[in-house]
Coordinates of C-alpha atoms in Angstrom, one line a residue:
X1 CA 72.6 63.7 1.3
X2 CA 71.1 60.3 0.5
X3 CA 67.3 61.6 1.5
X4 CA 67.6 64.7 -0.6
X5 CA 65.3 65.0 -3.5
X6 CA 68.2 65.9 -6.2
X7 CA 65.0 65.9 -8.9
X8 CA 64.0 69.2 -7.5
X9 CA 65.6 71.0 -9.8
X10 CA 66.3 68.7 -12.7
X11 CA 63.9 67.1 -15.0
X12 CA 61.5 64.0 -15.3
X13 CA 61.6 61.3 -18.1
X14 CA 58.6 60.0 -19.5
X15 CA 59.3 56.9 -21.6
X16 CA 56.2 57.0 -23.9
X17 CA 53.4 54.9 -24.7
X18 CA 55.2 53.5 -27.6
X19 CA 58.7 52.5 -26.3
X20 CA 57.0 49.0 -26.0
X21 CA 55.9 48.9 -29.3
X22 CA 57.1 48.5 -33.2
X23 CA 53.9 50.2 -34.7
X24 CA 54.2 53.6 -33.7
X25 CA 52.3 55.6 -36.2
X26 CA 49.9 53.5 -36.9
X27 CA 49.4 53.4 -32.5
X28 CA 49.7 57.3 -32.4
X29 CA 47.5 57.6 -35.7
X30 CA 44.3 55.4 -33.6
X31 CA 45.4 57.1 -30.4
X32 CA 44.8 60.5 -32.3
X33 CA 41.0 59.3 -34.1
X34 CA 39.9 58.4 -30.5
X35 CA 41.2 61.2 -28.8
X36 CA 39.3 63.8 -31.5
X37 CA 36.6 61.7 -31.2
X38 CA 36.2 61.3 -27.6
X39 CA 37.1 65.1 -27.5
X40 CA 34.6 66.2 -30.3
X41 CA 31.3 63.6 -29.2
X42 CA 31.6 65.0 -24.9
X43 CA 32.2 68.4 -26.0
X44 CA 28.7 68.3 -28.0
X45 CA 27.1 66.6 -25.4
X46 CA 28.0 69.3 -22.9
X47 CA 27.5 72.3 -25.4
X48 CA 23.9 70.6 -26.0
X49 CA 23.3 70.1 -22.2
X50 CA 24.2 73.5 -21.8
X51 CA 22.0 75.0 -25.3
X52 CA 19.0 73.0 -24.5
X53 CA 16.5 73.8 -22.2
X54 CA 14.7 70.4 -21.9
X55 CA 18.4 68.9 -20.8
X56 CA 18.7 71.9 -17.7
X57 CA 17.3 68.5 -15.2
X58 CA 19.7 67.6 -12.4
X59 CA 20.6 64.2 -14.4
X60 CA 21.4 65.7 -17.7
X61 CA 23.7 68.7 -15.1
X62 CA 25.6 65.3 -13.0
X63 CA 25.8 64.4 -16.8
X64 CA 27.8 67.9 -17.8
X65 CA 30.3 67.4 -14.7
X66 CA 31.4 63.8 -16.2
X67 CA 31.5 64.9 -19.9
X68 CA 33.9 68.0 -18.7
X69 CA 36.0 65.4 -16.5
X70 CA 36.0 63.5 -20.1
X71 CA 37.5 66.2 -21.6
X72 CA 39.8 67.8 -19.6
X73 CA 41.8 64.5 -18.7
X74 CA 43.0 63.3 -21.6
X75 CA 44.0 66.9 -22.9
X76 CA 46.3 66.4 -19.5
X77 CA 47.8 63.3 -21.3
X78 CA 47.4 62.8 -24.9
X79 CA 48.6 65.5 -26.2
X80 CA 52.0 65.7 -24.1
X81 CA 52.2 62.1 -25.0
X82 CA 52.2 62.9 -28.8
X83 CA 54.3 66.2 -28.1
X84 CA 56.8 63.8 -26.6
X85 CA 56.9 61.4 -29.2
X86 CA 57.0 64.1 -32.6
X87 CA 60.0 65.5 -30.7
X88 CA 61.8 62.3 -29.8
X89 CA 62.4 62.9 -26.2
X90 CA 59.5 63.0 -23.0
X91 CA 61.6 65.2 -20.2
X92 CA 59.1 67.5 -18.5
X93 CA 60.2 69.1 -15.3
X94 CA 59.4 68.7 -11.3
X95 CA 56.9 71.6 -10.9
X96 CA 55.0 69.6 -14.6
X97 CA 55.2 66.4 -13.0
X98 CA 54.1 67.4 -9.5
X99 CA 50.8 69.2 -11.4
X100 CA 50.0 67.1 -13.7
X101 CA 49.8 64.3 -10.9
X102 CA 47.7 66.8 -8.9
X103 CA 45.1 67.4 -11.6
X104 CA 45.0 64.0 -13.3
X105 CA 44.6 62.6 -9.2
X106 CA 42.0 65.1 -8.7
X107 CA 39.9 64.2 -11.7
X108 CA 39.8 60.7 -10.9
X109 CA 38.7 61.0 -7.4
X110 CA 36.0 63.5 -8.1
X111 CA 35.1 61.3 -11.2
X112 CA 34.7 58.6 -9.0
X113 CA 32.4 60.1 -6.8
X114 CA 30.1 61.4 -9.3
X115 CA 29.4 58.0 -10.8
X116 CA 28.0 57.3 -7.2
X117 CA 25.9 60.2 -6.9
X118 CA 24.7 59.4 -11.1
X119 CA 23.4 56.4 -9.7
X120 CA 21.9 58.6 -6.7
X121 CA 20.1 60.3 -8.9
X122 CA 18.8 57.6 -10.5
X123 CA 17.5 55.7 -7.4
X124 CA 15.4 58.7 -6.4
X125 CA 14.1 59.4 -9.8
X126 CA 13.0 55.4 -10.1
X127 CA 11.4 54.9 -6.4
X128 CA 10.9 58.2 -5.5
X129 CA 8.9 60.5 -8.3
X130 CA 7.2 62.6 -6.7
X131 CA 10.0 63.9 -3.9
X132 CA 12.6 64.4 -6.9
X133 CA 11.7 67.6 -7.9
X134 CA 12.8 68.2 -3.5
X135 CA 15.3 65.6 -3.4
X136 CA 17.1 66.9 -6.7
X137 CA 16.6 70.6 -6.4
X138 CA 19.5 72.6 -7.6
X139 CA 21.3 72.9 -4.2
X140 CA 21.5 69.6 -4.0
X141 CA 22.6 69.2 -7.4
X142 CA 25.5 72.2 -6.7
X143 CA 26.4 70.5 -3.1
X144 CA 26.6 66.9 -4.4
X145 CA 29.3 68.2 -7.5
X146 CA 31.1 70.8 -5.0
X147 CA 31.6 67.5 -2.7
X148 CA 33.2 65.5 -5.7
X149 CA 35.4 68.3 -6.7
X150 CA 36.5 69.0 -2.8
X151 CA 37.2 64.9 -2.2
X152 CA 39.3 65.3 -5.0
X153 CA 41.3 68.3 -4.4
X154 CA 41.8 66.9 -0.8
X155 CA 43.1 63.5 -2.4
X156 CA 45.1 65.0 -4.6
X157 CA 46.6 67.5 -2.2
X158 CA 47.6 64.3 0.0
X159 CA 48.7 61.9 -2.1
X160 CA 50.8 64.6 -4.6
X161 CA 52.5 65.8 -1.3
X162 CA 53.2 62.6 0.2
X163 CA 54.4 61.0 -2.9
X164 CA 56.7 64.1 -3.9
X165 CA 58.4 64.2 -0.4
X166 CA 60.4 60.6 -1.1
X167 CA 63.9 61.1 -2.2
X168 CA 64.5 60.0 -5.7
X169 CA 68.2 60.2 -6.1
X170 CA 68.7 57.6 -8.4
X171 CA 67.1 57.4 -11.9
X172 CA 64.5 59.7 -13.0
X173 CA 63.3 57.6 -16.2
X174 CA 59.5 57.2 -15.5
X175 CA 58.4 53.8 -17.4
X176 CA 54.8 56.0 -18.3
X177 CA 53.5 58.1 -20.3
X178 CA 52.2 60.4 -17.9
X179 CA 52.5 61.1 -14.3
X180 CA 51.1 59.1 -12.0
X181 CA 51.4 58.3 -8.1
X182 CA 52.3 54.3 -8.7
X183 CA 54.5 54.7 -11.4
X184 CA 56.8 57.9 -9.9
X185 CA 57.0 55.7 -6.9
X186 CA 59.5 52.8 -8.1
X187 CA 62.0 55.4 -8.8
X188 CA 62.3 56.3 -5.0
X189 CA 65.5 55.4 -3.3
X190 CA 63.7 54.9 0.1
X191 CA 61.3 52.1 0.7
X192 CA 58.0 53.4 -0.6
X193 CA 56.3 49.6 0.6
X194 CA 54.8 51.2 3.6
X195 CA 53.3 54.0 2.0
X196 CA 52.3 52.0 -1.3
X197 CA 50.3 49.7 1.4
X198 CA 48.6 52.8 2.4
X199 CA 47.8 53.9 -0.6
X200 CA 46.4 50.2 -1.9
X201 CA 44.3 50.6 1.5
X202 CA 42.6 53.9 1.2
X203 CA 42.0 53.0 -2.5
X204 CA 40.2 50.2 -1.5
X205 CA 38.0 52.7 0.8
X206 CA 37.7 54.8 -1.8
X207 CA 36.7 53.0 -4.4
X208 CA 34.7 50.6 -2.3
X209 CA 32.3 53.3 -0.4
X210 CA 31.2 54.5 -3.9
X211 CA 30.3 51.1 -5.5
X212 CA 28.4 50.0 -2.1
X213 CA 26.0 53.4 -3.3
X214 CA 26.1 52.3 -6.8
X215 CA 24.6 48.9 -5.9
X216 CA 22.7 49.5 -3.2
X217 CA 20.8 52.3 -5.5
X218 CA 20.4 50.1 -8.1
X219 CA 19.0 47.0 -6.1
X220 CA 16.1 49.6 -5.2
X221 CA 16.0 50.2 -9.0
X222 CA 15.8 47.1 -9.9
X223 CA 13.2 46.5 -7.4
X224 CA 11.4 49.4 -8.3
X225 CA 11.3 48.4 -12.1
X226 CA 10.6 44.8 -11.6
X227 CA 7.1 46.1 -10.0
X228 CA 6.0 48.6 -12.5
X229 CA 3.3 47.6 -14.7
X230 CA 4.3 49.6 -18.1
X231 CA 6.3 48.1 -20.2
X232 CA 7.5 51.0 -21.9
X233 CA 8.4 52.5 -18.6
X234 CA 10.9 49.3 -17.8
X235 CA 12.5 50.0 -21.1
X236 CA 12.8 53.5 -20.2
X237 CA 14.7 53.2 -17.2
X238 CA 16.7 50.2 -18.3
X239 CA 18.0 52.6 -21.1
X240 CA 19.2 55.2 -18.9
X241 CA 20.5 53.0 -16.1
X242 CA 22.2 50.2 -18.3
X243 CA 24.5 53.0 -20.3
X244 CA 25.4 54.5 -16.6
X245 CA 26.2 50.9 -15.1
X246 CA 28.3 50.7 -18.5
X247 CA 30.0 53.5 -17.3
X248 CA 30.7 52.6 -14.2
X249 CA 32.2 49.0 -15.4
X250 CA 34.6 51.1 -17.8
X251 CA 35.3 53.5 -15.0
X252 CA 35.7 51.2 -11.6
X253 CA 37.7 48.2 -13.9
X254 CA 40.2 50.5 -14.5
X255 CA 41.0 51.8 -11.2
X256 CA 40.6 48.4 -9.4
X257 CA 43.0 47.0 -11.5
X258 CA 45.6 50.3 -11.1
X259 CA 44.9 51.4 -7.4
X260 CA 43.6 48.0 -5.4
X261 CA 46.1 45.2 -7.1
X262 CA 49.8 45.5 -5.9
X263 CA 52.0 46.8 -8.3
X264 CA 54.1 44.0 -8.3
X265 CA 51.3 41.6 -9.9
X266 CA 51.3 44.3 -13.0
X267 CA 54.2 45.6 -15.2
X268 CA 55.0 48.8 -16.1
X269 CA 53.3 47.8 -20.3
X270 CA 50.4 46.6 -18.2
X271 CA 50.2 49.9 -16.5
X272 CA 50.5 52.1 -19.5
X273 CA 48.1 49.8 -21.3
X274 CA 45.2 50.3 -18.3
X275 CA 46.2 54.0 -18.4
X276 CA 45.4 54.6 -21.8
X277 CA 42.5 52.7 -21.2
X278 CA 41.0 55.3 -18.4
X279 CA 42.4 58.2 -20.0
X280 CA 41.7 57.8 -23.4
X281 CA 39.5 54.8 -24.1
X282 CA 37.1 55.2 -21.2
X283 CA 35.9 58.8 -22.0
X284 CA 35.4 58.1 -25.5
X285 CA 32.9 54.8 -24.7
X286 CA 31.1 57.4 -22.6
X287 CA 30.8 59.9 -24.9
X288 CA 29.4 57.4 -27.6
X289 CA 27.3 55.4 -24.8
X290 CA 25.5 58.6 -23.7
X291 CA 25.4 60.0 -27.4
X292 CA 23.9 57.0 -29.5
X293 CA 21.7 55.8 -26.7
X294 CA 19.7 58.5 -25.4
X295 CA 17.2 59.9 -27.8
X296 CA 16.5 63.0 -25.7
X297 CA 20.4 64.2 -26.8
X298 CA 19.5 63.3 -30.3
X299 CA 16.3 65.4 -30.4
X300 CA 18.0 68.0 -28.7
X301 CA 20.9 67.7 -31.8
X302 CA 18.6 68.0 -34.4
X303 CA 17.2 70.6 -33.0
X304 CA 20.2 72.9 -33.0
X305 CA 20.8 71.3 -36.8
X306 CA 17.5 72.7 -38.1
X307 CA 18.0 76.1 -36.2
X308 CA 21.2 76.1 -37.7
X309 CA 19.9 75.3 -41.3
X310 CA 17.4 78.3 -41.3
X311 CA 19.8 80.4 -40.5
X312 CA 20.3 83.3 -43.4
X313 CA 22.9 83.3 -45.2

């Protein structure tokens, strides 16, 4: 009886991102301002990619794809979180835990890879011009997002399986605000070391393959720009290439630090802290990153303004 999973058909407890904490409104009060934020400033960058006809390029479409990952993850966890908190208790049952694991894993994964083929995009754009418009053509674009989404339902169908097969028989207090892989598996009853070791390993891989594309791209970029003779053209590609690199740091930090360092050189605050970081901070940077420092979204804003303004009444 000792290997049985006796959660199966009883519930989860979620501790909350505030159990650590004496401030909790003022916490849940900045937590809500950058979750409308984020929310508001990648849900007007996609509606505007999607409105605008000069945005319908294969960057500006990788661009969509992270702006919807932006959105859709934190509505996984922010507002449960809050739900959890206004009501005083966080249970949430086996079949919520196992799916919000699967879809908050999948997300990740595929968000991942995207960042990889962003900086793809970039490299051939940069030192390849004139194949782009062949190198970028809309199957591509289609094939390289259908791959991100497919690594991530794969990863997600393996790790949520695996994890959710241990027997937890003891407690079923999760020290997290959400449900995550590391986190669920302290509670396990069996030793969970060999599989953790696993799981440090293929995040390694996994995290590792997609930030050897990332630099090797950009070492052609920065090649590329170092040689070109127009000033205005350097600053052009810095823009666009800085604010994705930014990205990337906000993105990549986050999941070294969760997935590749043991969990027994973090606690479970240091945990929540880094989680709230990628599923609420993160999103909102890019959001704001992409928003204030690309002037073809802000031409493609005011235009939709001024349409909007002539507008009868």
């Amino acid at each position: 009886m000792g290997d049985v999973n006796q959660l199966v058909t009883s519930d989860f407890v979620l501790v909350g991102l505030f159990s650590h904490s004496g401030s909790h409104w003022l916490l849940l009060s900045l937590v809500a301002a950058m979750f409308t934020m984020g929310l508001l400033g990648n849900t007007i960058l996609l509606f505007l990619i999607c409105l605008d006809s000069r945005l319908h390029t294969p960057m500006y479409f990788l661009l969509s794809q992270l702006s919807l990952f932006d959105i859709v993850f934190p509505l996984f966890t922010i507002p449960k979180m809050a739900s959890h908190f206004l009501q005083g208790e966080g249970s949430i049952s086996f079949g919520g835990f196992a799916a919000q694991t699967f879809f908050l894993t999948l997300m990740g994964m595929a968000e991942g890879i995207l960042m990889a083929l962003m900086s793809y995009d970039h490299y051939v754009a940069v030192c390849h011009p004139l194949q782009y418009p062949v190198l970028m053509r809309g199957q591509v674009c289609l094939l390289m997002v259908g791959s991100s989404w497919l690594a991530g339902v794969l990863n997600a169908s393996i790790q949520t399986s695996v994890t959710l097969h241990f027997p937890y028989c003891t407690s079923c207090i999760v020290d997290h605000f959400f449900c995550e892989v590391p986190a669920l598996l302290k509670l396990s009853c069996k030793d969970t070391s060999a599989y953790g070791l696993v799981l440090s390993t293929s995040g390694v891989l996994i995290l590792v393959l997609p930030l050897s594309l990332i630099a090797i791209s950009y070492g052609h970029v920065l090649g590329a720009v170092i040689h070109m003779c127009s000033e205005e053209a350097q600053n052009k590609v810095f823009t666009t290439c800085s604010s994705h690199i930014t990205v990337v740091g906000l993105v990549y930090g986050a999941a070294v630090f969760m997935y590749m360092v043991p969990g027994a050189y973090h606690s479970p605050h240091q945990d929540n802290m880094m989680s709230l970081f990628y599923s609420l901070v993160t999103p909102t940077l890019n959001a704001l990153i992409y928003n204030l420092r690309n002037q073809e979204v802000w031409m493609a804003l005011a235009k939709v303004l001024s349409r909007a303004g002539l507008r009868p009444k």
